[in-house]
CSV table of C-alpha atoms and ligand atoms in Angstrom, one decimal:
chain,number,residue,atom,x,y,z
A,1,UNK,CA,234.2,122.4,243.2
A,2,UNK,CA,232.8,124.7,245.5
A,3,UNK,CA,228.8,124.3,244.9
A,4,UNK,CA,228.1,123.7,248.5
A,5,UNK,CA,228.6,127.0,249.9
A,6,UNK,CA,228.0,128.8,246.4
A,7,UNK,CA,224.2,127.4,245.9
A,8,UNK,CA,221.2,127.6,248.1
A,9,UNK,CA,220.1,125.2,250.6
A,10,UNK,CA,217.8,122.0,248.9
A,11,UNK,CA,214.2,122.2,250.1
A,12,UNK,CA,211.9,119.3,249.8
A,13,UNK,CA,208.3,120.7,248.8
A,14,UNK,CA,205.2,118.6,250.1
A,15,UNK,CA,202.1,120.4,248.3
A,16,UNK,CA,198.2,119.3,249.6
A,17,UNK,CA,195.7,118.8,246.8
A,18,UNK,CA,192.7,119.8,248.7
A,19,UNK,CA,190.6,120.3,251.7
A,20,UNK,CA,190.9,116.6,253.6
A,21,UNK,CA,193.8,115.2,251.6
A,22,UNK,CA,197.4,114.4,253.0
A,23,UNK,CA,200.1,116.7,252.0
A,24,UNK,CA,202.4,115.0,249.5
A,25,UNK,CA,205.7,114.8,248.1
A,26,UNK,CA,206.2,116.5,244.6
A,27,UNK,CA,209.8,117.5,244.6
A,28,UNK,CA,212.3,119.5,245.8
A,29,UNK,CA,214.1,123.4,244.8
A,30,UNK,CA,216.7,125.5,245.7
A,31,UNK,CA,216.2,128.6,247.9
A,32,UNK,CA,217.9,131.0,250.6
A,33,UNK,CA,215.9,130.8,253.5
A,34,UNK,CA,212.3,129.3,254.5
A,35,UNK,CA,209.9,132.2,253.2
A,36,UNK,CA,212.0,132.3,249.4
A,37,UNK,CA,211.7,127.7,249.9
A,38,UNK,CA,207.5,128.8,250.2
A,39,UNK,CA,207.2,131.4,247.3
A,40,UNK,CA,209.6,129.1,245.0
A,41,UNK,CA,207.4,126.3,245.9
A,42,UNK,CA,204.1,128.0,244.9
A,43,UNK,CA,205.2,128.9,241.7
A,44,UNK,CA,207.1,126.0,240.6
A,45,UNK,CA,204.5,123.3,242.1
A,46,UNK,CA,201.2,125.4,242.0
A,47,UNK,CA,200.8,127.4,239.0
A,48,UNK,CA,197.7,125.2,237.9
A,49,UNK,CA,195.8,125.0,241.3
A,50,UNK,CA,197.7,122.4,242.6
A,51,UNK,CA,197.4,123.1,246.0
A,52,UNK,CA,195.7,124.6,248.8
A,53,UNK,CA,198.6,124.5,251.5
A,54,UNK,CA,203.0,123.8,250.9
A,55,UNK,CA,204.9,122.4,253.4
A,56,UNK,CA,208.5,122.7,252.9
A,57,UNK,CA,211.4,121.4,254.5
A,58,UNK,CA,215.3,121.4,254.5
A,59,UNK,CA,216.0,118.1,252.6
A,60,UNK,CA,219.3,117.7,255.2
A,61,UNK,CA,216.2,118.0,257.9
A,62,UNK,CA,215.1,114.7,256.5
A,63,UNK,CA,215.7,111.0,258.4
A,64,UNK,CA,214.7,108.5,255.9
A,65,UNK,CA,214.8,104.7,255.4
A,66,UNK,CA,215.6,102.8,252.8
A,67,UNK,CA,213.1,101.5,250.7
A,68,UNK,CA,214.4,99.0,249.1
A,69,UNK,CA,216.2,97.1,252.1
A,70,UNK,CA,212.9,95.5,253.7
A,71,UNK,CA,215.1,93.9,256.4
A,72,UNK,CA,215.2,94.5,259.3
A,73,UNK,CA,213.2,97.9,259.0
A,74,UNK,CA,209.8,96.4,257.9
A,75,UNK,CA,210.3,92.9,258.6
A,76,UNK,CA,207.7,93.5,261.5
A,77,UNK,CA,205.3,93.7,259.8
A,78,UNK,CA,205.4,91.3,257.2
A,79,UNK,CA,205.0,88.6,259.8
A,80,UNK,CA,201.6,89.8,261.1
A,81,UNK,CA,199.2,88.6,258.8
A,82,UNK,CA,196.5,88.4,261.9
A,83,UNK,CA,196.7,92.4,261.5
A,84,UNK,CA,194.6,91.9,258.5
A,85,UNK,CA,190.9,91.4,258.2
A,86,UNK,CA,191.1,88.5,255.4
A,87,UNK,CA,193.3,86.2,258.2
A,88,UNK,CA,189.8,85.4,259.9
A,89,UNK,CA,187.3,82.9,258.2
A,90,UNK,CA,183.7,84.2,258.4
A,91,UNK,CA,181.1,81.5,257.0
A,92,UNK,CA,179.4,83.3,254.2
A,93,UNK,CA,175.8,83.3,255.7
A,94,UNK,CA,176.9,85.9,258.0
A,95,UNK,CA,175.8,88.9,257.1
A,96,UNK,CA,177.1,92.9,256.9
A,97,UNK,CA,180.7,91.7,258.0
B,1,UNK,CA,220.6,110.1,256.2
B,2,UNK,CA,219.8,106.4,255.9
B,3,UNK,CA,219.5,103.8,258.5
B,4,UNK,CA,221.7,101.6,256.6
B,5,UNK,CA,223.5,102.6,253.5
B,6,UNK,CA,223.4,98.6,252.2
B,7,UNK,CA,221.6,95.9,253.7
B,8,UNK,CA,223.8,94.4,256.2
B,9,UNK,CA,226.2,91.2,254.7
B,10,UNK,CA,224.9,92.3,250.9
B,11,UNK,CA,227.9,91.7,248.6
B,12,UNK,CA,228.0,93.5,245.1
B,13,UNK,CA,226.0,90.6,243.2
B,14,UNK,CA,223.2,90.6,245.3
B,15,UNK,CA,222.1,93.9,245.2
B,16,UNK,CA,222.8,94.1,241.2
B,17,UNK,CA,220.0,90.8,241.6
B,18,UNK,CA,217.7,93.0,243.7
B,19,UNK,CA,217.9,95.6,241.1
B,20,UNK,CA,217.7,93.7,238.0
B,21,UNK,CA,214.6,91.9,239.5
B,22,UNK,CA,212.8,95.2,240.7
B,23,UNK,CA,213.4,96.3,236.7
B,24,UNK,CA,212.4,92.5,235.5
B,25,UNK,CA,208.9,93.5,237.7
B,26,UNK,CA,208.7,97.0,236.2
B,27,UNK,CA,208.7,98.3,239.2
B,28,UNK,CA,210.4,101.8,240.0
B,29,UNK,CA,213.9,102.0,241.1
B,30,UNK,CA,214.0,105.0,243.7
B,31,UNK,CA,217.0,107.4,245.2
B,32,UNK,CA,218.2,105.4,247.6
B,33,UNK,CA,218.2,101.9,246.0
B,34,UNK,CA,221.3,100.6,245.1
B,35,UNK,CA,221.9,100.6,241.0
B,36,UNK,CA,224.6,100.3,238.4
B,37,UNK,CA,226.9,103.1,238.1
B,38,UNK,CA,226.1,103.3,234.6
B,39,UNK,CA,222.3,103.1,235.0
B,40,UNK,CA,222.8,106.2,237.3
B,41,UNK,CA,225.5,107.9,234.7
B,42,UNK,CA,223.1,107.2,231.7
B,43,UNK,CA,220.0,108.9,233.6
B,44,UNK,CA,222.1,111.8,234.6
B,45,UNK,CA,223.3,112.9,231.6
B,46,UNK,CA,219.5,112.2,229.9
B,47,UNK,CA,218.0,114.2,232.7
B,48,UNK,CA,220.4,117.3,232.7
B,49,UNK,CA,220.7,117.3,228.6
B,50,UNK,CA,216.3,117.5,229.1
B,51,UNK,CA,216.3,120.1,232.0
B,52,UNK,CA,219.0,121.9,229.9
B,53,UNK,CA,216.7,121.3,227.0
B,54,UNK,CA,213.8,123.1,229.0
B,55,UNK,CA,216.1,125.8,230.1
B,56,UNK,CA,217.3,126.7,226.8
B,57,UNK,CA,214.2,126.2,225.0
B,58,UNK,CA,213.0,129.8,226.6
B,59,UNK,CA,214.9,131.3,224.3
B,60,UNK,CA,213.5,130.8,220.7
B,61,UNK,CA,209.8,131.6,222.2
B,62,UNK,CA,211.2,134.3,224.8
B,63,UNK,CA,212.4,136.3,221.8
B,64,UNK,CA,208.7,137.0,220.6
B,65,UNK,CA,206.9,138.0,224.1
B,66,UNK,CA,207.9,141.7,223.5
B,67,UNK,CA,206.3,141.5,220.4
B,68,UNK,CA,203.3,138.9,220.4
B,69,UNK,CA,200.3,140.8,218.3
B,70,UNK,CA,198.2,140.8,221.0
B,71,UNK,CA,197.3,140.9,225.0
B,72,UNK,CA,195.8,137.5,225.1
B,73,UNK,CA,198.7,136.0,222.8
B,74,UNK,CA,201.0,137.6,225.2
B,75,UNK,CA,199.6,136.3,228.2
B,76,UNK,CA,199.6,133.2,226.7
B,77,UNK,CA,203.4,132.9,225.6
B,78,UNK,CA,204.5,134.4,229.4
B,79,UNK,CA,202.4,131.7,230.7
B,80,UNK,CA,204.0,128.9,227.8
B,81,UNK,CA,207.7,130.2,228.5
B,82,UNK,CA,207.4,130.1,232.3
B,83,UNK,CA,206.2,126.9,232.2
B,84,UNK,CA,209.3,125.6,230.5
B,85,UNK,CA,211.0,127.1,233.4
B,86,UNK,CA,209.2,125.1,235.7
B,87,UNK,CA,209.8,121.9,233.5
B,88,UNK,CA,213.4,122.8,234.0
B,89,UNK,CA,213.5,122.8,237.9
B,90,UNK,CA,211.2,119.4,237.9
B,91,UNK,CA,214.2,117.9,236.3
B,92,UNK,CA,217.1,119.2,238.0
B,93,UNK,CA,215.4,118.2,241.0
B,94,UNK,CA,215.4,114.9,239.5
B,95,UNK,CA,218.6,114.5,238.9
B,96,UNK,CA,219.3,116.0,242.0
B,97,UNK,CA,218.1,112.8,243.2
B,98,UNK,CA,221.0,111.3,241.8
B,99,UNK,CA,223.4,113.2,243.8
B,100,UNK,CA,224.7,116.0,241.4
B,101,UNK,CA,223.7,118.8,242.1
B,102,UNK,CA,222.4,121.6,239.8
B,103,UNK,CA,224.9,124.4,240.0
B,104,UNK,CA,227.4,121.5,238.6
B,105,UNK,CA,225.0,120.7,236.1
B,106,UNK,CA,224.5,124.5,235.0
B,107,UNK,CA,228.6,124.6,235.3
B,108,UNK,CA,228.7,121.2,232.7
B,109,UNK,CA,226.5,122.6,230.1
B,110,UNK,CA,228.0,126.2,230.6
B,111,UNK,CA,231.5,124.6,229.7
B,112,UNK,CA,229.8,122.9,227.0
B,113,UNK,CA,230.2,119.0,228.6
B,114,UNK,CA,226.9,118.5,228.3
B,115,UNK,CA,224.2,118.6,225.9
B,116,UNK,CA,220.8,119.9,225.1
B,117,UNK,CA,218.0,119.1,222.4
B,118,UNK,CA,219.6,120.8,219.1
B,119,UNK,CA,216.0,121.6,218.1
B,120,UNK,CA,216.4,124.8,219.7
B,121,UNK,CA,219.1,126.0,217.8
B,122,UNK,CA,217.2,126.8,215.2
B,123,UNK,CA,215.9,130.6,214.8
B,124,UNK,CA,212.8,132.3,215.4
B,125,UNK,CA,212.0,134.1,212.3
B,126,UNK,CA,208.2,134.7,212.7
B,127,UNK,CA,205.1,134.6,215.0
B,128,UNK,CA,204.0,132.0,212.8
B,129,UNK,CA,207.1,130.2,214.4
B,130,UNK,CA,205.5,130.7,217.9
B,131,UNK,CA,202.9,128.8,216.8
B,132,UNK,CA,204.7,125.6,214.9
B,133,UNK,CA,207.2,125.3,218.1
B,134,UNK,CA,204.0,124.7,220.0
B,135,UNK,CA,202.2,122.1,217.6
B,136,UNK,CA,205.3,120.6,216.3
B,137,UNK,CA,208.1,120.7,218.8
B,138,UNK,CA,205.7,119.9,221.6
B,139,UNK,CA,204.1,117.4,219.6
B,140,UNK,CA,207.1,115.6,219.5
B,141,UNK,CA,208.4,116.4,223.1
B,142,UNK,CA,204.8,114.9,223.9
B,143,UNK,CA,205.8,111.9,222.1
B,144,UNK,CA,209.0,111.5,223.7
B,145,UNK,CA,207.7,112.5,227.2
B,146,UNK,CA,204.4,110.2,227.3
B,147,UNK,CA,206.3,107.5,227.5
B,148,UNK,CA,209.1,108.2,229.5
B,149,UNK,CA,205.9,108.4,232.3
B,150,UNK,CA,206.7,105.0,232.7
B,151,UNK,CA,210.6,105.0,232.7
B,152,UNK,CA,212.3,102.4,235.3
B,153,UNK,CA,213.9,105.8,238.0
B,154,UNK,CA,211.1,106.9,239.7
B,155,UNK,CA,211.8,110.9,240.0
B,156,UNK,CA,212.5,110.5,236.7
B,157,UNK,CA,208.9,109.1,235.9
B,158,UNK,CA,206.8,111.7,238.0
B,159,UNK,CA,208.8,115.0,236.9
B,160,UNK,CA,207.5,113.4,233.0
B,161,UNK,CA,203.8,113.0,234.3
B,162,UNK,CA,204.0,116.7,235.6
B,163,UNK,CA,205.8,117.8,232.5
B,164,UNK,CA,203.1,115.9,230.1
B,165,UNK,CA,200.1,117.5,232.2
B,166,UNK,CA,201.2,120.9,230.9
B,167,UNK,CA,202.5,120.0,227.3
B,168,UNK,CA,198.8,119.6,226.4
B,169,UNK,CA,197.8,123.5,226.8
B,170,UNK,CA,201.6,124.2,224.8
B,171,UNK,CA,200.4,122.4,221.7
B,172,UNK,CA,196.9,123.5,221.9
B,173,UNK,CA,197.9,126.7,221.8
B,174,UNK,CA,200.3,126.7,219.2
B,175,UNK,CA,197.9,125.0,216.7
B,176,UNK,CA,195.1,127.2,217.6
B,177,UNK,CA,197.3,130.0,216.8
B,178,UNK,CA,198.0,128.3,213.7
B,179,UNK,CA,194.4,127.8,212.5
B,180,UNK,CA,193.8,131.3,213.4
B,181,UNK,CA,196.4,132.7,210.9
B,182,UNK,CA,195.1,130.6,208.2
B,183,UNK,CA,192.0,131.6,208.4
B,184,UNK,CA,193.4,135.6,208.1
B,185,UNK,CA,194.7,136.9,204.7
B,186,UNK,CA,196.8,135.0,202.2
B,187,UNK,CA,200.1,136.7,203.5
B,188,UNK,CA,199.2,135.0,206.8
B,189,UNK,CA,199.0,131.6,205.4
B,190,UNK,CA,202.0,132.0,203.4
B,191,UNK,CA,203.9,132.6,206.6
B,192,UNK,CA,202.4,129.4,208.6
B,193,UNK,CA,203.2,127.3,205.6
B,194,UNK,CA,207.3,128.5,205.4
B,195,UNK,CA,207.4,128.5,209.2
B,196,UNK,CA,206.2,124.5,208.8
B,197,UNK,CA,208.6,123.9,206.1
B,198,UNK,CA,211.7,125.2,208.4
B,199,UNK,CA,210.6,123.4,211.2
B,200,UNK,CA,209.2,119.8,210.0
B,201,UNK,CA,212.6,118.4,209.8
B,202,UNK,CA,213.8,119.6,212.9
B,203,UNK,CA,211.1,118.2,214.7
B,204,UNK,CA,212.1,114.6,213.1
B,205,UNK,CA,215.6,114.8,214.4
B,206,UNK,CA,214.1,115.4,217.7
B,207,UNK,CA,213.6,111.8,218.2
B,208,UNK,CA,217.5,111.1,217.6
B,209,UNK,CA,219.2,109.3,215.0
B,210,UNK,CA,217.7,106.0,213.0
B,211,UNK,CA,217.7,103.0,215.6
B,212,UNK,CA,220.7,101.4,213.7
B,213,UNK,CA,222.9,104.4,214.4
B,214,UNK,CA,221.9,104.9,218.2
B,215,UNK,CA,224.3,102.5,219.9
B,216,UNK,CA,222.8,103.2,223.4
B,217,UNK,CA,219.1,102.8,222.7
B,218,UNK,CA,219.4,98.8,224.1
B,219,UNK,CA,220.9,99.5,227.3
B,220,UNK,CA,218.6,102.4,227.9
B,221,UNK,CA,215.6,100.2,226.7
B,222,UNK,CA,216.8,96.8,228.9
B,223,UNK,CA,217.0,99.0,232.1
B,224,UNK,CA,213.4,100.4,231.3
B,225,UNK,CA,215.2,103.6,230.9
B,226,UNK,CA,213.7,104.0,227.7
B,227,UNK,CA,210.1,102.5,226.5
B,228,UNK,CA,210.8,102.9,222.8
B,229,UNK,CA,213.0,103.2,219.9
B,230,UNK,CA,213.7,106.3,218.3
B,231,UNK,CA,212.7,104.9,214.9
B,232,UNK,CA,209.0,103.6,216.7
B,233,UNK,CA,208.5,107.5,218.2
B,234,UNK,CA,209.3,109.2,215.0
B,235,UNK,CA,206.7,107.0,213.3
B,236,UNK,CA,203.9,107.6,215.5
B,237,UNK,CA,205.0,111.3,215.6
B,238,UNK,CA,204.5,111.4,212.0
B,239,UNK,CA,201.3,109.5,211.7
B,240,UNK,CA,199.6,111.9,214.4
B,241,UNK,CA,200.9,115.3,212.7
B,242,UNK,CA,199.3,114.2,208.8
B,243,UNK,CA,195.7,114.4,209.7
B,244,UNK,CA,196.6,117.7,211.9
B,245,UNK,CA,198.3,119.2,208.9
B,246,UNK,CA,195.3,118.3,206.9
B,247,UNK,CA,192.9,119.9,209.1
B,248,UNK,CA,195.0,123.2,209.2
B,249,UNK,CA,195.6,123.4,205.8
B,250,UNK,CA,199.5,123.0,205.2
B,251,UNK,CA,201.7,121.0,203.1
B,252,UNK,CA,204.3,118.8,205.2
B,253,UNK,CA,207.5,119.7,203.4
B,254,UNK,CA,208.6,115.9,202.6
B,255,UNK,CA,207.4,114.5,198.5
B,256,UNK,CA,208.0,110.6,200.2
B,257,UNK,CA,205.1,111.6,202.6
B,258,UNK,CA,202.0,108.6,202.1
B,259,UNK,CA,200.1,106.4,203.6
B,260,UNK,CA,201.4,102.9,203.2
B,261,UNK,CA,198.2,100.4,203.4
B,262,UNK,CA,200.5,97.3,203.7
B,263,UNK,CA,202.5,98.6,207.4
B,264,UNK,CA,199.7,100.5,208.6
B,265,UNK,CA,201.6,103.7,208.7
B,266,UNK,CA,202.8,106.4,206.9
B,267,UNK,CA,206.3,106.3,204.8
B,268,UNK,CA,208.8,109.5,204.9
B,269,UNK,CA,211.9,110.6,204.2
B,270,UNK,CA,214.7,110.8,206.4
B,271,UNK,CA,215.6,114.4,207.3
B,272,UNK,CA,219.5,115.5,206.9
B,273,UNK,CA,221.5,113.6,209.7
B,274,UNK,CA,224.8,116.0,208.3
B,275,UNK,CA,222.4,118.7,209.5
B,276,UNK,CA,222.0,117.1,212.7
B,277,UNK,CA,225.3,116.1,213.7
B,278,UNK,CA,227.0,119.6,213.1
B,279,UNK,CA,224.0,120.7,215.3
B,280,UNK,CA,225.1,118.3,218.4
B,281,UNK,CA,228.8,119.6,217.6
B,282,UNK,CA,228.0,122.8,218.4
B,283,UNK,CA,227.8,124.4,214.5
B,284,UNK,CA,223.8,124.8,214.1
B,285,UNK,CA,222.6,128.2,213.2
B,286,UNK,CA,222.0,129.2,216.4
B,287,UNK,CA,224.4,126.9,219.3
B,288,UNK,CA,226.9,130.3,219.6
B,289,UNK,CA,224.1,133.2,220.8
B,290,UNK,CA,221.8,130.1,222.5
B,291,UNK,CA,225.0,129.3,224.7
B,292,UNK,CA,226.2,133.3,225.1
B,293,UNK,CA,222.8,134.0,226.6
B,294,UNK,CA,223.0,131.2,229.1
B,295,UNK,CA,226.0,132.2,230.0
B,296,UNK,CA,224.8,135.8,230.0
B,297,UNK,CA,221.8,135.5,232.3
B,298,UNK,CA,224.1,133.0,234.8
B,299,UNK,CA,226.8,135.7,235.5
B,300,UNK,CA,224.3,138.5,235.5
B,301,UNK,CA,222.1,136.6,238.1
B,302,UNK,CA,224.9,136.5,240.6
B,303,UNK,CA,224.6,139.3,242.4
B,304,UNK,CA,220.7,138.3,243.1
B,305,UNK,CA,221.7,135.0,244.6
B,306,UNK,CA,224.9,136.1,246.7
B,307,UNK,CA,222.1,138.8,248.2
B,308,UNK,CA,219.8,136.3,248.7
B,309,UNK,CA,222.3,134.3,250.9
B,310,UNK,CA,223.5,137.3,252.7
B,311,UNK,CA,219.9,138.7,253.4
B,312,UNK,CA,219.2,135.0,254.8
B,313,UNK,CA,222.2,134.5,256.8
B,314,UNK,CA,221.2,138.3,258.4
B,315,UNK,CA,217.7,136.9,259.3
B,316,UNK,CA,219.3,134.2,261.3
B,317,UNK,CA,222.0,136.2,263.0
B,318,UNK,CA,219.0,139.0,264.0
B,319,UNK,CA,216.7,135.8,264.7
B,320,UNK,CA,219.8,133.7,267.6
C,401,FE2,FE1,208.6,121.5,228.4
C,402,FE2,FE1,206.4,122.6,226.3
């Protein structure tokens, strides 16, 4: 079948709830260029004021790990347990720590 | 692009542990995971047969917006049917997740290889109808949906919490349309009362068919697919709508209709499963003009998305 020159590009839409929040992933659509991507997204993901800003992006655009294979990828950081606070004893008559 | 399609030295049987033990946690399974092929065959064809579902279900309400009876119902009913749209898209982009894409999914259920809910082959015969799709047929979708909120594919799960955030205002609506008519003349009752009486049933089969003829429910349900039975859905869906019926003022058309003290719940009657099967075949009252319409508004749209391309693909010449 055909479909890959016969349909639109896939967009991945990132929408940001408000003011002082990160933007965030919420789905994807079809469109023919970037400006068509933005309106598509506003009225598929933002018809209930979802959003204050879209950020869209070509989905082939995208470099992406794979979530599910912790090793090697995140391995790093699983090891590091002095990168948390709780590693370090603090006696408990110290205060405000 | 991934960094590694597999994890390096996993053979077959290890990843189908990784995935059973990521379902055993109910956690989410996500896009790039590696899963069953028929855990990712049974969502596709549940998530293109409920976008189709969406898609199709314009059409019963669509067929009143010329004529609602007033601004604000209008408004309303634009605002209802567009919304549908957009539960549409959420799910193809779902199952888009799943690498099909939706042009081949538009293409399956065009050459009628894939389903959609047979609730909405059934006509639109009266406002009051307007207003029973959006109590009873949203009920139940709400039903349905709430739970699948939780279901095991994570796309899956988040397009149903966006859906189940806008069902609310769709049954609202439709009841409050209802209660409004039977508070009007007598004529006006009589019309929400047969509109219920057409559409009761219907709404029952919208769960599927009794637990003992559904042959996939287990699978579905052991890979967290599914949350519950079709026979468990149905029964809450009936014990929410007899106190909402009561309140409005109508008769559920069904004489096995109580309350059973013992279970807790209410007994019913079965609706006609003949009925339903000829439905999923293709023969329900209105499979033939749902279908032609598709089909219809497909072909016609074309030319606006071959434009669309070629305007684009001038932008980028005049842009280089
Ligand atoms: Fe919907
Ligand atoms: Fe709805």
């Amino acid at each position: 079948m055909s479909t890959v020159e016969k349909e639109w590009p896939l967009y991945e839409v990132f929408v940001r709830g408000k003011r002082g929040l990160n933007h965030v992933h919420v789905g994807s659509l079809h469109a023919a260029d970037d400006r068509m991507a933005l309106l598509h997204a506003r009225d598929v993901y933002t018809r209930r004021n979802e959003g204050v800003s879209i950020w869209v992006v070509r989905a082939d655009a995208i470099a992406a790990s794979s979530p599910d294979e912790k090793d090697p990828m995140f391995a790093p950081s699983g090891d590091k347990v002095y990168r948390h606070p709780t590693f370090y004893d603090i006696p408990d008559n110290v205060p405000h720590m | 692009m991934t960094l590694t399609e597999t994890a390096p030295g996993a053979s077959e049987a290890d990843l189908e542990r990784q995935f059973e033990a990521t379902i055993a946690r109910h956690d989410r399974i996500e896009p790039r995971d590696w899963m069953p092929e028929g855990y990712r065959r049974t969502l596709v064809r549940q998530i293109a047969q409920h976008a189709h579902s969406e898609i199709i279900g314009m059409q019963p309400e669509g067929n009143w917006i010329t004529r609602a009876p007033s601004l604000r119902r209008k408004a309303i009913l634009l605002a209802k049917v567009q919304d549908e749209a957009g539960h549409g898209l959420y799910l193809y982009s779902a199952a888009e997740t799943l690498g099909v894409s939706r042009l081949e999914l538009t293409e399956l259920l065009l050459a009628g290889r894939q389903k959609y809910s047979s609730i909405f082959n059934y006509p639109t015969l009266s406002y009051a109808d307007v207003g029973t799709i959006g109590w009873l047929v949203d009920g139940a979708a709400i039903c349905n949906q709430v739970p699948l909120c939780r279901t095991s594919y994570g796309p899956y799960g988040r397009a149903m919490i966006r859906v189940c955030k806008e069902e609310s205002f769709h049954q609202r609506q439709g009841y409050e349309l209802l209660a409004t008519m039977m508070r009007g003349t007598d004529e006006q009752r009589a019309m929400v009362q047969e509109s219920v009486n057409r559409f009761w049933w219907p709404a029952l089969m919208m769960f599927g068919p009794p637990d003992a003829d559904s042959p996939n429910t287990a699978q579905s349900m052991a890979w967290g697919i599914k949350r519950n039975t079709n026979d468990e859905l149905r029964q809450k869906f009936v014990d929410m709508s007899v106190p909402q019926a009561e309140a409005l003022g109508v008769t559920l058309p069904d004489p096995e209709l109580r309350w059973n003290e013992e279970r807790g719940h209410h007994d019913f009657g079965q609706p006609d499963w003949e009925e339903f099967m000829e439905g999923v075949k293709g023969n329900g009252p209105c499979n033939a003009q749902r279908m032609a319409h598709r089909r219809r508004a497909h072909e016609e749209g074309a030319w606006v998305r071959e434009a669309a391309t070629a305007y684009a693909a001038k932008q980028r010449g005049a842009a280089s």
